[in-house]
Amino acid sequence: MAGNLKGRSFLKLLDFTPGEIGDLLSLSATLKANKRAGVSGRALAGKNVALIFEKASTRTRCAFVTACVDEGAHPEYLGKGDIQFGKKETVADTARVLGRMFDGIQFRGFSQQVVETLAQYSGVPVWNGLTDDWHPTQVLADLMTMQEEFGSLKGLSLAYVGDGRNNMANELMVGCAKMGMHVRIVAPKALFPKAELVETVRGIAAQTGGQVTVTDDVAVGVAGAHALYTDVWASMGEEAKIPERIAMLKPYKITREMMAATGRDDTIFLHCLPAFHNHDTDLARQFPDICEVEDEVFEGPRSRVFDEAENRVHTIKAVMVATLGR
Ligand code: CP
Ligand code: NVA
């Protein structure tokens, strides 16, 4: 089970085969069942794990911390401003220092190049907890949630509706195509994913029996979808773009009508969270039209968003155990 991943970094799903992703999902399911049964592991006993965060996080930070503690590791949170990283010291130097002290490093931040440099220089497994380009631990949890709901992934259709060029859209395209799914990106043309990435993903789908559709037509994009997925309209670091994104993405808000337009009664709603679905947050009070999903869908019977959030811990634990564990 995922034994071949020892010592590997987890930087983006593009680096992993469908078999390796399948193994990580199986290990996640085992670890989830163990946790539910009250069985705690010792797979990471004696390990020290550094958690570097340049951007805010609830789920990713808490999942790494609880997964470490569940398996006997010590997590050390290194927030923005806590270390010299990139300001007074190069990323490569910090990587070599942390690699002498820690057994694994999580990085969340802006640049994919930074997490790649950490992996190149630290000499220990590095896990990407989100960059501007990719969010691989999130998509592992999304795949797990769909597998739990539908039994298997091959042949399922997922329509991601919203900002088609952010980290979630990129990673979902790759992850779903690798698992033989039909992934659709439904977005205004100005927010279509990069053509080069779409080509890469089409190449993957050709190998796995998957399919890729990129469209600005909601009706075409959601027809027959097993899962409708959305994310915030402006990602971390893009706050200045909020008014422009509201104008572009309002027609792409997930509504009950859009759920019905799939033509399936078993379609589930997924969101990586955090989500704007009502007006009970500071930003939503400032921008009343920021709302990528109607409250009735978010809170409705087909929403699986909190299962998905819980699955972050099981999948992150699987990644750490597979790459670092005994
Ligand atoms: N989904 C996700 O990554 O959430 P956080 O930003 O809270 O970690
Ligand atoms: N696209 C979002 C994902 C948050 C988990 C962001 O980068 O802010």
Coordinates of C-alpha atoms and ligand atoms in Angstrom, one line a residue:
M1 CA 0.0 0.0 0.0
A2 CA 1.7 3.2 -1.2
G3 CA 5.0 1.8 0.0
N4 CA 6.7 3.1 -3.0
L5 CA 6.1 6.7 -1.9
K6 CA 8.7 6.7 0.9
G7 CA 10.9 9.8 0.8
R8 CA 8.8 11.4 -2.0
S9 CA 7.5 15.0 -1.8
F10 CA 3.8 15.8 -2.5
L11 CA 3.9 19.0 -4.6
K12 CA 1.1 18.5 -7.2
L13 CA -0.9 15.5 -8.4
L14 CA 0.7 15.8 -11.9
D15 CA 3.7 14.1 -10.3
F16 CA 1.7 11.0 -9.2
T17 CA 0.3 8.0 -11.2
P18 CA -3.3 7.0 -11.0
G19 CA -2.2 3.9 -9.1
E20 CA -0.3 6.0 -6.5
I21 CA -3.3 8.3 -6.0
G22 CA -5.5 5.2 -5.7
D23 CA -3.1 3.8 -3.0
L24 CA -3.2 7.1 -1.1
L25 CA -7.0 7.0 -1.2
S26 CA -7.1 3.4 0.1
L27 CA -4.7 4.3 2.9
S28 CA -6.9 7.4 3.7
A29 CA -9.9 5.1 4.0
T30 CA -8.0 2.7 6.4
L31 CA -6.8 5.6 8.5
K32 CA -10.3 7.0 8.7
A33 CA -11.8 3.7 9.8
N34 CA -9.0 3.3 12.4
K35 CA -9.7 6.7 13.8
R36 CA -13.4 6.0 14.0
A37 CA -12.6 2.8 15.8
G38 CA -10.5 4.6 18.3
V39 CA -7.3 3.0 17.0
S40 CA -4.4 5.5 17.0
G41 CA -1.3 4.8 15.0
R42 CA 2.4 5.3 15.7
A43 CA 3.5 5.5 12.1
L44 CA 5.1 9.0 12.6
A45 CA 6.4 8.4 16.2
G46 CA 9.5 10.5 16.9
K47 CA 9.2 12.6 13.7
N48 CA 9.3 16.4 13.7
V49 CA 7.2 18.2 11.1
A50 CA 7.5 21.9 10.2
L51 CA 4.4 23.7 9.0
I52 CA 5.2 26.9 7.1
F53 CA 2.3 29.2 6.4
E54 CA 2.6 32.4 4.3
K55 CA -1.2 32.5 3.9
A56 CA -4.0 31.9 6.4
S57 CA -5.5 28.5 6.9
T58 CA -8.1 26.7 9.0
R59 CA -8.5 23.2 7.5
T60 CA -5.0 22.6 6.2
R61 CA -3.2 23.8 9.3
C62 CA -5.6 21.9 11.7
A63 CA -5.5 18.7 9.5
F64 CA -1.7 18.6 9.5
V65 CA -1.5 19.3 13.3
T66 CA -4.1 16.7 14.3
A67 CA -2.8 14.1 11.8
C68 CA 0.7 14.5 13.2
V69 CA -0.5 14.1 16.8
D70 CA -2.7 11.1 15.9
E71 CA 0.4 9.3 14.5
G72 CA 2.9 10.4 17.2
A73 CA 4.7 13.2 15.4
H74 CA 5.5 16.7 16.7
P75 CA 4.1 19.5 14.5
E76 CA 5.8 23.0 14.7
Y77 CA 3.8 25.9 13.2
L78 CA 6.0 28.5 11.5
G79 CA 3.8 31.4 10.5
K80 CA 4.4 34.4 8.3
G81 CA 6.9 36.7 10.1
D82 CA 8.1 33.9 12.5
I83 CA 11.1 32.9 10.4
Q84 CA 13.6 34.6 8.1
F85 CA 12.3 32.6 5.1
G86 CA 12.8 34.5 1.9
K87 CA 13.4 37.9 3.6
K88 CA 16.8 37.7 5.2
E89 CA 17.6 34.1 4.1
T90 CA 17.1 32.4 0.8
V91 CA 14.5 29.7 0.5
A92 CA 17.3 27.2 -0.4
D93 CA 19.3 28.0 2.8
T94 CA 16.1 27.8 5.0
A95 CA 15.3 24.5 3.3
R96 CA 18.7 23.0 4.2
V97 CA 18.5 24.2 7.8
L98 CA 15.0 22.9 8.3
G99 CA 15.9 19.6 6.6
R100 CA 18.6 19.1 9.3
M101 CA 16.1 19.5 12.1
F102 CA 12.8 18.3 10.7
D103 CA 11.7 15.0 9.1
G104 CA 9.0 16.6 6.9
I105 CA 7.9 20.1 5.8
Q106 CA 4.5 21.4 4.9
F107 CA 4.4 24.7 2.9
R108 CA 1.4 26.9 2.1
G109 CA 2.1 30.1 0.3
F110 CA 2.1 32.0 -3.0
S111 CA 4.7 30.6 -5.3
Q112 CA 4.9 27.0 -6.5
Q113 CA 8.6 27.6 -7.2
V114 CA 9.1 28.1 -3.5
V115 CA 7.7 24.7 -2.5
E116 CA 9.6 23.1 -5.4
T117 CA 12.8 24.7 -4.0
L118 CA 12.1 23.5 -0.5
A119 CA 11.8 20.0 -1.9
Q120 CA 14.9 20.3 -3.9
Y121 CA 17.1 21.5 -1.1
S122 CA 15.7 20.2 2.2
G123 CA 16.4 16.5 1.7
V124 CA 13.1 15.5 3.4
P125 CA 9.6 15.1 2.1
V126 CA 7.8 18.4 1.4
W127 CA 4.1 18.6 1.2
N128 CA 2.2 21.4 -0.7
G129 CA -0.6 22.8 1.5
L130 CA -1.6 25.2 -1.3
T131 CA 0.1 27.6 -3.7
D132 CA -1.3 30.0 -6.3
D133 CA -1.1 27.1 -8.8
W134 CA -2.0 23.9 -7.0
H135 CA -3.8 22.4 -4.0
P136 CA -3.1 18.7 -4.1
T137 CA -4.0 17.7 -0.5
Q138 CA -7.4 19.3 -1.0
V139 CA -8.1 17.4 -4.2
L140 CA -7.1 14.1 -2.6
A141 CA -9.9 14.8 0.0
D142 CA -12.3 15.7 -2.8
L143 CA -11.6 12.4 -4.5
M144 CA -12.1 10.5 -1.3
T145 CA -15.4 12.2 -0.7
M146 CA -16.7 11.3 -4.2
Q147 CA -15.4 7.7 -3.8
E148 CA -17.3 7.4 -0.5
E149 CA -20.5 8.7 -2.1
F150 CA -20.5 6.9 -5.4
G151 CA -18.3 3.8 -4.7
S152 CA -15.7 4.4 -7.4
L153 CA -14.4 7.4 -9.4
K154 CA -14.0 6.1 -12.9
G155 CA -16.6 7.4 -15.2
L156 CA -18.0 10.0 -12.7
S157 CA -18.5 13.6 -14.0
L158 CA -17.5 16.6 -11.9
A159 CA -18.4 20.2 -13.0
Y160 CA -16.3 22.9 -11.4
V161 CA -18.2 26.2 -11.8
G162 CA -16.4 29.5 -11.1
D163 CA -12.9 30.8 -11.4
G164 CA -11.5 28.4 -13.9
R165 CA -7.9 29.4 -13.6
N166 CA -7.2 29.1 -9.8
N167 CA -5.4 26.5 -7.8
M168 CA -8.6 24.4 -7.3
A169 CA -9.6 24.4 -10.9
N170 CA -6.0 23.4 -12.0
E171 CA -5.7 20.6 -9.4
L172 CA -9.2 19.2 -9.9
M173 CA -8.6 19.0 -13.7
V174 CA -5.5 16.9 -13.1
G175 CA -6.8 14.8 -10.2
C176 CA -10.1 13.9 -11.9
A177 CA -8.5 13.2 -15.3
K178 CA -6.0 10.9 -13.6
M179 CA -8.8 8.9 -12.0
G180 CA -10.6 8.5 -15.3
M181 CA -13.4 11.0 -14.6
H182 CA -15.1 13.5 -16.9
V183 CA -14.0 16.9 -15.6
R184 CA -15.7 20.1 -16.8
I185 CA -14.5 23.6 -16.1
V186 CA -17.5 26.0 -16.4
A187 CA -16.3 29.6 -16.3
P188 CA -16.5 32.9 -18.3
K189 CA -14.0 32.8 -21.1
A190 CA -11.8 35.4 -19.4
L191 CA -11.3 32.9 -16.6
F192 CA -10.7 29.8 -18.6
P193 CA -7.7 27.6 -17.5
K194 CA -4.4 28.0 -19.3
A195 CA -4.5 26.3 -22.7
E196 CA -1.2 24.5 -22.1
L197 CA -2.6 22.9 -18.9
V198 CA -5.8 21.9 -20.7
E199 CA -3.7 20.2 -23.3
T200 CA -1.7 18.3 -20.6
V201 CA -4.9 17.2 -18.9
R202 CA -6.4 16.1 -22.2
G203 CA -3.3 13.9 -22.7
I204 CA -3.8 12.4 -19.2
A205 CA -7.5 11.7 -19.9
A206 CA -6.6 10.0 -23.2
Q207 CA -4.6 7.5 -21.1
T208 CA -7.2 7.0 -18.3
G209 CA -10.5 7.0 -20.3
G210 CA -11.4 10.3 -18.8
Q211 CA -12.7 13.4 -20.5
V212 CA -12.1 17.2 -20.3
T213 CA -14.6 19.9 -21.2
V214 CA -14.0 23.6 -20.9
T215 CA -17.1 25.8 -21.5
D216 CA -18.7 29.1 -20.6
D217 CA -22.2 27.6 -21.0
V218 CA -23.5 26.5 -17.6
A219 CA -26.3 24.3 -19.1
V220 CA -23.8 22.3 -21.2
G221 CA -21.2 22.2 -18.4
V222 CA -23.4 20.8 -15.6
A223 CA -25.6 18.4 -17.6
G224 CA -25.3 14.9 -16.1
A225 CA -22.7 15.9 -13.5
H226 CA -22.4 13.7 -10.4
A227 CA -20.8 16.6 -8.5
L228 CA -21.0 20.4 -8.7
Y229 CA -17.9 22.0 -7.3
T230 CA -17.2 25.7 -6.6
D231 CA -14.6 27.8 -4.8
V232 CA -14.3 31.5 -3.8
W233 CA -14.4 33.9 -6.7
A234 CA -11.2 35.7 -5.6
S235 CA -8.5 33.6 -4.0
M236 CA -6.1 34.6 -1.2
G237 CA -4.0 37.4 -2.6
E238 CA -6.6 38.6 -5.1
E239 CA -8.8 40.6 -2.7
A240 CA -8.4 43.7 -4.9
K241 CA -10.2 41.9 -7.7
I242 CA -13.4 41.1 -5.7
P243 CA -15.7 43.7 -7.4
E244 CA -14.5 42.6 -10.9
R245 CA -14.9 38.9 -10.1
I246 CA -18.4 39.5 -8.7
A247 CA -19.5 41.1 -12.0
M248 CA -17.9 38.2 -14.0
L249 CA -19.0 35.3 -11.9
K250 CA -22.5 36.1 -10.7
P251 CA -24.1 34.0 -13.5
Y252 CA -21.9 31.1 -12.3
K253 CA -23.2 31.0 -8.7
I254 CA -24.4 27.5 -7.7
T255 CA -28.1 27.6 -7.1
R256 CA -30.9 25.0 -6.6
E257 CA -31.8 25.5 -10.3
M258 CA -28.2 24.7 -11.3
M259 CA -28.3 21.5 -9.2
A260 CA -31.5 20.5 -10.9
A261 CA -30.0 21.3 -14.3
T262 CA -27.7 18.3 -13.9
G263 CA -30.7 16.1 -14.6
R264 CA -29.6 13.8 -11.8
D265 CA -31.2 13.5 -8.4
D266 CA -28.0 12.2 -6.8
T267 CA -25.7 15.1 -7.7
I268 CA -23.6 16.2 -4.7
F269 CA -22.3 19.7 -3.9
L270 CA -18.7 20.1 -3.0
H271 CA -16.6 23.2 -2.0
C272 CA -13.0 23.2 -0.6
L273 CA -14.1 26.0 1.9
P274 CA -14.0 28.6 3.2
A275 CA -17.2 29.6 1.4
F276 CA -19.4 32.7 0.9
H277 CA -23.0 31.4 1.2
N278 CA -24.6 34.0 3.5
H279 CA -23.8 37.4 4.9
D280 CA -22.4 36.3 8.2
T281 CA -18.7 37.2 7.5
D282 CA -16.9 40.5 7.4
L283 CA -16.1 40.3 3.7
A284 CA -19.7 39.3 2.8
R285 CA -21.0 42.3 4.7
Q286 CA -18.6 44.5 2.8
F287 CA -19.5 42.9 -0.6
P288 CA -23.1 41.8 -0.3
D289 CA -23.0 40.1 -3.8
I290 CA -20.0 37.9 -3.0
C291 CA -21.7 34.5 -2.9
E292 CA -20.5 31.6 -5.0
V293 CA -23.2 29.2 -3.7
E294 CA -26.8 29.8 -2.5
D295 CA -27.3 29.1 1.2
E296 CA -30.0 26.5 0.4
V297 CA -27.5 24.4 -1.6
F298 CA -24.7 24.8 0.9
E299 CA -26.9 23.8 3.8
G300 CA -29.0 21.4 1.6
P301 CA -29.3 17.6 1.7
R302 CA -26.9 17.1 -1.2
S303 CA -24.1 19.1 0.3
R304 CA -21.0 17.1 1.4
V305 CA -18.8 20.0 2.3
F306 CA -18.2 19.0 5.9
D307 CA -17.4 15.4 5.0
E308 CA -15.0 16.8 2.5
A309 CA -13.4 19.1 5.3
E310 CA -13.1 16.1 7.6
N311 CA -11.5 14.1 4.9
R312 CA -8.6 16.6 4.8
V313 CA -7.2 15.1 8.0
H314 CA -7.5 11.5 6.8
T315 CA -5.9 12.2 3.4
I316 CA -3.2 14.5 4.8
K317 CA -2.4 11.8 7.3
A318 CA -2.2 9.2 4.5
V319 CA 0.3 11.5 2.6
M320 CA 2.5 11.9 5.6
V321 CA 2.4 8.2 6.6
A322 CA 3.1 7.1 3.0
T323 CA 6.0 9.4 2.4
L324 CA 7.5 9.5 5.9
G325 CA 6.0 6.8 8.1
R326 CA 7.4 3.5 9.2
Ligands
CP1 N1 -9.7 24.2 2.0 C1 -8.6 24.7 2.6 O1 -7.5 24.6 2.2 O2 -9.0 25.4 3.7 P1 -8.0 26.3 4.6 O3 -7.6 27.5 3.7 O4 -8.8 26.7 5.8 O5 -6.8 25.5 4.9
NVA2 N1 -8.7 29.2 -4.3 C1 -8.7 29.4 -2.9 C2 -8.6 28.0 -2.2 C3 -8.7 28.1 -0.7 C4 -8.7 26.8 0.0 C5 -7.6 30.3 -2.5 O1 -6.5 30.1 -3.0 O2 -7.8 31.2 -1.7

